[in-house]
PDB file of C-alpha atoms in Angstrom:
ATOM      1  CA  UNK A 134      94.247 104.701  97.042  1.00  0.00           C
ATOM      2  CA  UNK A 135      92.641 102.584  94.406  1.00  0.00           C
ATOM      3  CA  UNK A 136      93.704  99.098  93.514  1.00  0.00           C
ATOM      4  CA  UNK A 137      93.496  97.340  90.201  1.00  0.00           C
ATOM      5  CA  UNK A 138      90.727  94.757  89.865  1.00  0.00           C
ATOM      6  CA  UNK A 139      91.466  91.176  88.845  1.00  0.00           C
ATOM      7  CA  UNK A 140      89.329  88.027  88.936  1.00  0.00           C
ATOM      8  CA  UNK A 141      90.139  86.041  92.085  1.00  0.00           C
ATOM      9  CA  UNK A 142      90.742  82.819  90.221  1.00  0.00           C
ATOM     10  CA  UNK A 143      91.359  81.263  86.820  1.00  0.00           C
ATOM     11  CA  UNK A 144      92.015  77.704  85.790  1.00  0.00           C
ATOM     12  CA  UNK A 145      92.798  75.467  82.860  1.00  0.00           C
ATOM     13  CA  UNK A 146      94.107  72.096  81.899  1.00  0.00           C
ATOM     14  CA  UNK A 147      97.693  71.561  80.737  1.00  0.00           C
ATOM     15  CA  UNK A 148      98.206  72.975  77.271  1.00  0.00           C
ATOM     16  CA  UNK A 149      95.232  75.327  77.439  1.00  0.00           C
ATOM     17  CA  UNK A 150      95.332  79.098  77.166  1.00  0.00           C
ATOM     18  CA  UNK A 151      94.350  81.136  80.219  1.00  0.00           C
ATOM     19  CA  UNK A 152      93.729  84.874  80.255  1.00  0.00           C
ATOM     20  CA  UNK A 153      93.680  87.163  83.304  1.00  0.00           C
ATOM     21  CA  UNK A 154      92.144  90.620  83.164  1.00  0.00           C
ATOM     22  CA  UNK A 155      93.175  93.729  85.086  1.00  0.00           C
ATOM     23  CA  UNK A 156      90.899  96.740  85.294  1.00  0.00           C
ATOM     24  CA  UNK A 157      92.065 100.170  86.368  1.00  0.00           C
ATOM     25  CA  UNK A 158      91.367 103.830  85.729  1.00  0.00           C
ATOM     26  CA  UNK A 159      92.608 106.811  83.788  1.00  0.00           C
ATOM     27  CA  UNK A 160      95.089 107.726  86.534  1.00  0.00           C
ATOM     28  CA  UNK A 161      96.877 104.381  86.517  1.00  0.00           C
ATOM     29  CA  UNK A 162      96.533 101.977  83.577  1.00  0.00           C
ATOM     30  CA  UNK A 163      95.143 104.739  81.387  1.00  0.00           C
ATOM     31  CA  UNK A 164      98.277 106.848  81.920  1.00  0.00           C
ATOM     32  CA  UNK A 165     101.061 104.381  82.582  1.00  0.00           C
ATOM     33  CA  UNK A 166     102.397 101.023  81.511  1.00  0.00           C
ATOM     34  CA  UNK A 167     101.357  97.789  83.167  1.00  0.00           C
ATOM     35  CA  UNK A 168     103.564  95.208  84.816  1.00  0.00           C
ATOM     36  CA  UNK A 169     102.743  91.659  85.832  1.00  0.00           C
ATOM     37  CA  UNK A 170     104.242  89.609  88.647  1.00  0.00           C
ATOM     38  CA  UNK A 171     104.102  85.892  89.336  1.00  0.00           C
ATOM     39  CA  UNK A 172     104.220  84.620  92.903  1.00  0.00           C
ATOM     40  CA  UNK A 173     104.778  80.912  93.332  1.00  0.00           C
ATOM     41  CA  UNK A 174     103.625  79.438  96.660  1.00  0.00           C
ATOM     42  CA  UNK A 175     105.898  80.466  99.527  1.00  0.00           C
ATOM     43  CA  UNK A 176     108.198  82.605  97.408  1.00  0.00           C
ATOM     44  CA  UNK A 177     108.797  86.267  96.639  1.00  0.00           C
ATOM     45  CA  UNK A 178     107.098  87.804  93.598  1.00  0.00           C
ATOM     46  CA  UNK A 179     108.896  87.635  90.263  1.00  0.00           C
ATOM     47  CA  UNK A 180     108.620  90.162  87.425  1.00  0.00           C
ATOM     48  CA  UNK A 181     106.859  88.436  84.547  1.00  0.00           C
ATOM     49  CA  UNK A 182     105.872  91.212  82.113  1.00  0.00           C
ATOM     50  CA  UNK A 183     106.805  94.905  82.095  1.00  0.00           C
ATOM     51  CA  UNK A 184     105.888  97.893  79.932  1.00  0.00           C
ATOM     52  CA  UNK A 185     102.616  96.167  78.971  1.00  0.00           C
ATOM     53  CA  UNK A 186     104.133  93.407  76.870  1.00  0.00           C
ATOM     54  CA  UNK A 187     107.881  93.023  77.476  1.00  0.00           C
ATOM     55  CA  UNK A 188     109.322  89.853  78.974  1.00  0.00           C
ATOM     56  CA  UNK A 189     112.449  89.953  81.155  1.00  0.00           C
ATOM     57  CA  UNK A 190     115.204  87.611  80.178  1.00  0.00           C
ATOM     58  CA  UNK A 191     114.347  84.033  81.113  1.00  0.00           C
ATOM     59  CA  UNK A 192     110.569  84.391  81.030  1.00  0.00           C
ATOM     60  CA  UNK A 193     109.075  81.915  78.535  1.00  0.00           C
ATOM     61  CA  UNK A 194     107.245  83.351  75.531  1.00  0.00           C
ATOM     62  CA  UNK A 195     104.158  81.442  76.684  1.00  0.00           C
ATOM     63  CA  UNK A 196     103.500  84.518  78.777  1.00  0.00           C
ATOM     64  CA  UNK A 197     102.248  87.618  76.997  1.00  0.00           C
ATOM     65  CA  UNK A 198     100.693  90.908  78.025  1.00  0.00           C
ATOM     66  CA  UNK A 199      98.541  93.542  76.418  1.00  0.00           C
ATOM     67  CA  UNK A 200      96.848  96.804  77.327  1.00  0.00           C
ATOM     68  CA  UNK A 201      93.903  98.737  75.964  1.00  0.00           C
ATOM     69  CA  UNK A 202      92.598 101.930  77.508  1.00  0.00           C
ATOM     70  CA  UNK A 203      92.204 101.403  81.238  1.00  0.00           C
ATOM     71  CA  UNK A 204      92.460  97.607  81.133  1.00  0.00           C
ATOM     72  CA  UNK A 205      95.197  95.073  80.632  1.00  0.00           C
ATOM     73  CA  UNK A 206      95.459  91.339  80.324  1.00  0.00           C
ATOM     74  CA  UNK A 207      97.949  88.543  80.815  1.00  0.00           C
ATOM     75  CA  UNK A 208      97.757  85.424  78.682  1.00  0.00           C
ATOM     76  CA  UNK A 209      99.376  82.111  79.455  1.00  0.00           C
ATOM     77  CA  UNK A 210      99.415  79.795  76.467  1.00  0.00           C
ATOM     78  CA  UNK A 211     100.354  76.142  76.674  1.00  0.00           C
ATOM     79  CA  UNK A 212      99.566  76.101  80.400  1.00  0.00           C
ATOM     80  CA  UNK A 213     101.963  74.002  82.472  1.00  0.00           C
ATOM     81  CA  UNK A 214     101.749  72.676  86.022  1.00  0.00           C
ATOM     82  CA  UNK A 215     104.555  74.991  87.139  1.00  0.00           C
ATOM     83  CA  UNK A 216     102.401  77.978  86.163  1.00  0.00           C
ATOM     84  CA  UNK A 217     100.184  77.360  89.174  1.00  0.00           C
ATOM     85  CA  UNK A 218     100.706  80.577  91.131  1.00  0.00           C
ATOM     86  CA  UNK A 219      99.247  83.937  92.067  1.00  0.00           C
ATOM     87  CA  UNK A 220      99.469  86.648  89.417  1.00  0.00           C
ATOM     88  CA  UNK A 221      99.358  90.384  90.087  1.00  0.00           C
ATOM     89  CA  UNK A 222      99.110  93.298  87.688  1.00  0.00           C
ATOM     90  CA  UNK A 223     100.563  96.638  88.744  1.00  0.00           C
ATOM     91  CA  UNK A 224     100.997 100.193  87.523  1.00  0.00           C
ATOM     92  CA  UNK A 225     102.001 103.625  88.704  1.00  0.00           C
ATOM     93  CA  UNK A 226      99.119 105.916  89.618  1.00  0.00           C
ATOM     94  CA  UNK A 227      99.306 109.654  88.950  1.00  0.00           C
ATOM     95  CA  UNK A 228      96.593 110.736  91.391  1.00  0.00           C
ATOM     96  CA  UNK A 229      96.849 114.088  93.194  1.00  0.00           C
ATOM     97  CA  UNK A 230      98.518 112.639  96.293  1.00  0.00           C
ATOM     98  CA  UNK A 231     100.859 110.467  94.259  1.00  0.00           C
ATOM     99  CA  UNK A 232     102.598 109.152  92.404  1.00  0.00           C
ATOM    100  CA  UNK A 233     102.236 105.774  93.986  1.00  0.00           C
ATOM    101  CA  UNK A 234     102.354 102.187  92.811  1.00  0.00           C
ATOM    102  CA  UNK A 235      99.220 100.093  92.817  1.00  0.00           C
ATOM    103  CA  UNK A 236      98.887  96.345  92.627  1.00  0.00           C
ATOM    104  CA  UNK A 237      95.963  94.344  91.393  1.00  0.00           C
ATOM    105  CA  UNK A 238      93.879  92.238  93.728  1.00  0.00           C
ATOM    106  CA  UNK A 239      95.594  89.091  92.489  1.00  0.00           C
ATOM    107  CA  UNK A 240      94.469  86.030  90.537  1.00  0.00           C
ATOM    108  CA  UNK A 241      95.151  82.481  91.618  1.00  0.00           C
ATOM    109  CA  UNK A 242      95.771  80.244  88.624  1.00  0.00           C
ATOM    110  CA  UNK A 243      95.050  76.565  89.100  1.00  0.00           C
ATOM    111  CA  UNK A 244      96.170  73.888  86.666  1.00  0.00           C
ATOM    112  CA  UNK A 245      93.510  71.195  86.647  1.00  0.00           C
TER     113      UNK A 245
ATOM    114  CA  UNK B 156     124.314  88.113  91.453  1.00  0.00           C
ATOM    115  CA  UNK B 157     121.786  90.606  92.809  1.00  0.00           C
ATOM    116  CA  UNK B 158     120.891  89.977  96.433  1.00  0.00           C
ATOM    117  CA  UNK B 159     118.477  91.820  98.692  1.00  0.00           C
ATOM    118  CA  UNK B 160     118.393  90.708 102.308  1.00  0.00           C
ATOM    119  CA  UNK B 161     115.826  92.181 104.664  1.00  0.00           C
ATOM    120  CA  UNK B 162     116.154  92.205 108.436  1.00  0.00           C
ATOM    121  CA  UNK B 163     114.654  93.846 111.493  1.00  0.00           C
ATOM    122  CA  UNK B 164     111.232  92.226 111.588  1.00  0.00           C
ATOM    123  CA  UNK B 165     109.707  90.733 114.685  1.00  0.00           C
ATOM    124  CA  UNK B 166     106.872  90.894 117.189  1.00  0.00           C
ATOM    125  CA  UNK B 167     106.011  94.400 118.387  1.00  0.00           C
ATOM    126  CA  UNK B 168     103.175  95.858 120.421  1.00  0.00           C
ATOM    127  CA  UNK B 169     100.673  98.278 118.869  1.00  0.00           C
ATOM    128  CA  UNK B 170     101.881 101.851 119.028  1.00  0.00           C
ATOM    129  CA  UNK B 171     105.546 100.894 119.157  1.00  0.00           C
ATOM    130  CA  UNK B 172     108.266 101.337 116.526  1.00  0.00           C
ATOM    131  CA  UNK B 173     110.425  99.085 114.389  1.00  0.00           C
ATOM    132  CA  UNK B 174     113.163  99.717 111.836  1.00  0.00           C
ATOM    133  CA  UNK B 175     113.598  97.434 108.850  1.00  0.00           C
ATOM    134  CA  UNK B 176     116.811  97.193 106.857  1.00  0.00           C
ATOM    135  CA  UNK B 177     117.606  95.838 103.412  1.00  0.00           C
ATOM    136  CA  UNK B 178     121.211  95.010 102.505  1.00  0.00           C
ATOM    137  CA  UNK B 179     121.837  95.112  98.765  1.00  0.00           C
ATOM    138  CA  UNK B 180     124.652  93.558  96.767  1.00  0.00           C
ATOM    139  CA  UNK B 181     125.496  92.509  93.233  1.00  0.00           C
ATOM    140  CA  UNK B 182     124.577  95.807  91.545  1.00  0.00           C
ATOM    141  CA  UNK B 183     125.389  99.509  91.732  1.00  0.00           C
ATOM    142  CA  UNK B 184     122.982 100.377  94.521  1.00  0.00           C
ATOM    143  CA  UNK B 185     123.113 104.150  94.114  1.00  0.00           C
ATOM    144  CA  UNK B 186     121.947 103.932  90.491  1.00  0.00           C
ATOM    145  CA  UNK B 187     118.506 102.566  91.316  1.00  0.00           C
ATOM    146  CA  UNK B 188     115.312 103.523  93.084  1.00  0.00           C
ATOM    147  CA  UNK B 189     114.232 101.085  95.771  1.00  0.00           C
ATOM    148  CA  UNK B 190     110.922 100.130  97.316  1.00  0.00           C
ATOM    149  CA  UNK B 191     109.191  98.388 100.192  1.00  0.00           C
ATOM    150  CA  UNK B 192     106.215  96.157  99.413  1.00  0.00           C
ATOM    151  CA  UNK B 193     104.249  94.223 102.009  1.00  0.00           C
ATOM    152  CA  UNK B 194     101.948  91.221 102.038  1.00  0.00           C
ATOM    153  CA  UNK B 195      99.623  90.504 104.939  1.00  0.00           C
ATOM    154  CA  UNK B 196      99.155  86.806 105.739  1.00  0.00           C
ATOM    155  CA  UNK B 197      97.035  85.205 103.017  1.00  0.00           C
ATOM    156  CA  UNK B 198      96.508  88.537 101.263  1.00  0.00           C
ATOM    157  CA  UNK B 199      97.748  90.357  98.176  1.00  0.00           C
ATOM    158  CA  UNK B 200     100.657  92.680  97.561  1.00  0.00           C
ATOM    159  CA  UNK B 201     100.617  96.282  98.799  1.00  0.00           C
ATOM    160  CA  UNK B 202     103.200  98.892  97.834  1.00  0.00           C
ATOM    161  CA  UNK B 203     104.377 100.703 100.952  1.00  0.00           C
ATOM    162  CA  UNK B 204     106.999 103.215  99.892  1.00  0.00           C
ATOM    163  CA  UNK B 205     109.654 104.036  97.311  1.00  0.00           C
ATOM    164  CA  UNK B 206     112.766 106.205  97.180  1.00  0.00           C
ATOM    165  CA  UNK B 207     114.710 107.422  94.157  1.00  0.00           C
ATOM    166  CA  UNK B 208     118.419 106.834  93.661  1.00  0.00           C
ATOM    167  CA  UNK B 209     119.455 110.074  95.371  1.00  0.00           C
ATOM    168  CA  UNK B 210     116.557 110.265  97.865  1.00  0.00           C
ATOM    169  CA  UNK B 211     115.225 113.255  95.947  1.00  0.00           C
ATOM    170  CA  UNK B 212     111.873 111.631  95.261  1.00  0.00           C
ATOM    171  CA  UNK B 213     109.953 109.658  97.868  1.00  0.00           C
ATOM    172  CA  UNK B 214     106.450 108.236  97.888  1.00  0.00           C
ATOM    173  CA  UNK B 215     104.233 106.552 100.467  1.00  0.00           C
ATOM    174  CA  UNK B 216     100.982 104.657 100.419  1.00  0.00           C
ATOM    175  CA  UNK B 217      98.191 106.549 102.172  1.00  0.00           C
ATOM    176  CA  UNK B 218      97.951 103.718 104.703  1.00  0.00           C
ATOM    177  CA  UNK B 219     101.433 104.484 106.092  1.00  0.00           C
ATOM    178  CA  UNK B 220     101.910 108.175 105.312  1.00  0.00           C
ATOM    179  CA  UNK B 221     102.935 110.109 108.403  1.00  0.00           C
ATOM    180  CA  UNK B 222     103.886 106.931 110.299  1.00  0.00           C
ATOM    181  CA  UNK B 223     106.570 105.302 108.132  1.00  0.00           C
ATOM    182  CA  UNK B 224     109.779 106.865 106.814  1.00  0.00           C
ATOM    183  CA  UNK B 225     111.878 105.392 104.021  1.00  0.00           C
ATOM    184  CA  UNK B 226     115.566 106.214 103.711  1.00  0.00           C
ATOM    185  CA  UNK B 227     118.727 104.881 102.130  1.00  0.00           C
ATOM    186  CA  UNK B 228     122.463 104.994 102.732  1.00  0.00           C
ATOM    187  CA  UNK B 229     124.208 104.608  99.396  1.00  0.00           C
ATOM    188  CA  UNK B 230     127.613 104.343 101.075  1.00  0.00           C
ATOM    189  CA  UNK B 231     126.362 101.259 102.924  1.00  0.00           C
ATOM    190  CA  UNK B 232     124.269  99.834 100.065  1.00  0.00           C
ATOM    191  CA  UNK B 233     121.318  99.794 102.414  1.00  0.00           C
ATOM    192  CA  UNK B 234     117.629 100.674 102.399  1.00  0.00           C
ATOM    193  CA  UNK B 235     115.608 101.344 105.547  1.00  0.00           C
ATOM    194  CA  UNK B 236     112.023 101.643 106.684  1.00  0.00           C
ATOM    195  CA  UNK B 237     111.331 103.333 109.997  1.00  0.00           C
ATOM    196  CA  UNK B 238     107.883 102.276 111.167  1.00  0.00           C
ATOM    197  CA  UNK B 239     106.256 104.238 113.992  1.00  0.00           C
ATOM    198  CA  UNK B 240     102.832 104.019 115.629  1.00  0.00           C
ATOM    199  CA  UNK B 241     102.447 100.461 114.420  1.00  0.00           C
ATOM    200  CA  UNK B 242      98.964  98.978 114.123  1.00  0.00           C
ATOM    201  CA  UNK B 243      97.669  95.437 113.916  1.00  0.00           C
ATOM    202  CA  UNK B 244      96.918  95.996 110.232  1.00  0.00           C
ATOM    203  CA  UNK B 245     100.633  96.587 109.580  1.00  0.00           C
ATOM    204  CA  UNK B 246     101.246  92.882 110.265  1.00  0.00           C
ATOM    205  CA  UNK B 247     102.791  91.538 107.068  1.00  0.00           C
ATOM    206  CA  UNK B 248     105.817  90.169 105.306  1.00  0.00           C
ATOM    207  CA  UNK B 249     107.828  93.185 104.175  1.00  0.00           C
ATOM    208  CA  UNK B 250     109.777  92.874 100.927  1.00  0.00           C
ATOM    209  CA  UNK B 251     112.562  95.099  99.662  1.00  0.00           C
ATOM    210  CA  UNK B 252     112.520  95.483  95.872  1.00  0.00           C
ATOM    211  CA  UNK B 253     114.801  97.032  93.246  1.00  0.00           C
ATOM    212  CA  UNK B 254     113.654  98.948  90.193  1.00  0.00           C
ATOM    213  CA  UNK B 255     114.423  97.596  86.743  1.00  0.00           C
ATOM    214  CA  UNK B 256     115.707 100.906  85.358  1.00  0.00           C
ATOM    215  CA  UNK B 257     118.131 103.597  86.571  1.00  0.00           C
ATOM    216  CA  UNK B 258     117.161 106.558  88.655  1.00  0.00           C
ATOM    217  CA  UNK B 259     113.703 107.746  89.538  1.00  0.00           C
ATOM    218  CA  UNK B 260     110.523 106.097  90.760  1.00  0.00           C
ATOM    219  CA  UNK B 261     109.266 104.535  87.564  1.00  0.00           C
ATOM    220  CA  UNK B 262     108.851 100.810  88.208  1.00  0.00           C
ATOM    221  CA  UNK B 263     108.751  97.892  87.621  1.00  0.00           C
ATOM    222  CA  UNK B 264     110.600  95.873  90.257  1.00  0.00           C
ATOM    223  CA  UNK B 265     112.965  93.275  88.882  1.00  0.00           C
ATOM    224  CA  UNK B 266     114.537  91.871  92.055  1.00  0.00           C
ATOM    225  CA  UNK B 267     112.914  91.142  95.396  1.00  0.00           C
ATOM    226  CA  UNK B 268     114.264  89.986  98.730  1.00  0.00           C
ATOM    227  CA  UNK B 269     112.752  87.100 100.652  1.00  0.00           C
ATOM    228  CA  UNK B 270     111.040  89.387 103.131  1.00  0.00           C
ATOM    229  CA  UNK B 271     111.052  90.023 106.862  1.00  0.00           C
ATOM    230  CA  UNK B 272     107.949  89.341 108.945  1.00  0.00           C
ATOM    231  CA  UNK B 273     106.470  92.076 111.108  1.00  0.00           C
ATOM    232  CA  UNK B 274     103.803  91.066 113.608  1.00  0.00           C
ATOM    233  CA  UNK B 275     101.984  93.782 115.528  1.00  0.00           C
ATOM    234  CA  UNK B 276     100.164  92.335 118.492  1.00  0.00           C
ATOM    235  CA  UNK B 277      99.774  92.843 122.220  1.00  0.00           C
TER     236      UNK B 277
END
């Protein structure tokens, strides 16, 4: 089963804008919506963005998502120290043996 | 308040079996699909399996298909994962997760437990 490809790391200084990419295929991102999860060190993942660009209640509007074709991206504007975490994109995959849920490879965001 | 509490993890020898449980509370359990997601030490997230609200739709990752079985007991508000023929590569923290929307396997997952650690080693 395929995974979604993310850069292993991203960084920025407080207040900067950071963008994370997520590359998939026609059977996953190309056919379904994208979700993003944030995992702070030592904790369970938390839903950050769903349906490409929707924020659950309580998620700051500094976080935004978008999708185009078989790729998606997460943007963090006004970067804060508490944003230092691992970020994962995810989507359902409609391959022949599926459906199944695929996660991205993960991106570690460091606040410099 | 939604709570998901996993249990059943531990140290097990390769080839043996283990059964994980997830006790759910704070929501109408039988309205939602549920999932197991795992994370090997220092690695990323891997979806393991999901089950719809009425057990009518079930999915497995290729890496566990034929070895793991997901099930649920709506009367007990509980989710299970029967893991057979365990391998070293199954060593991970196993999370139970709830879907955001009613019913079928459609993602995303809005609540997660804290996980139960499974270590497969001789």
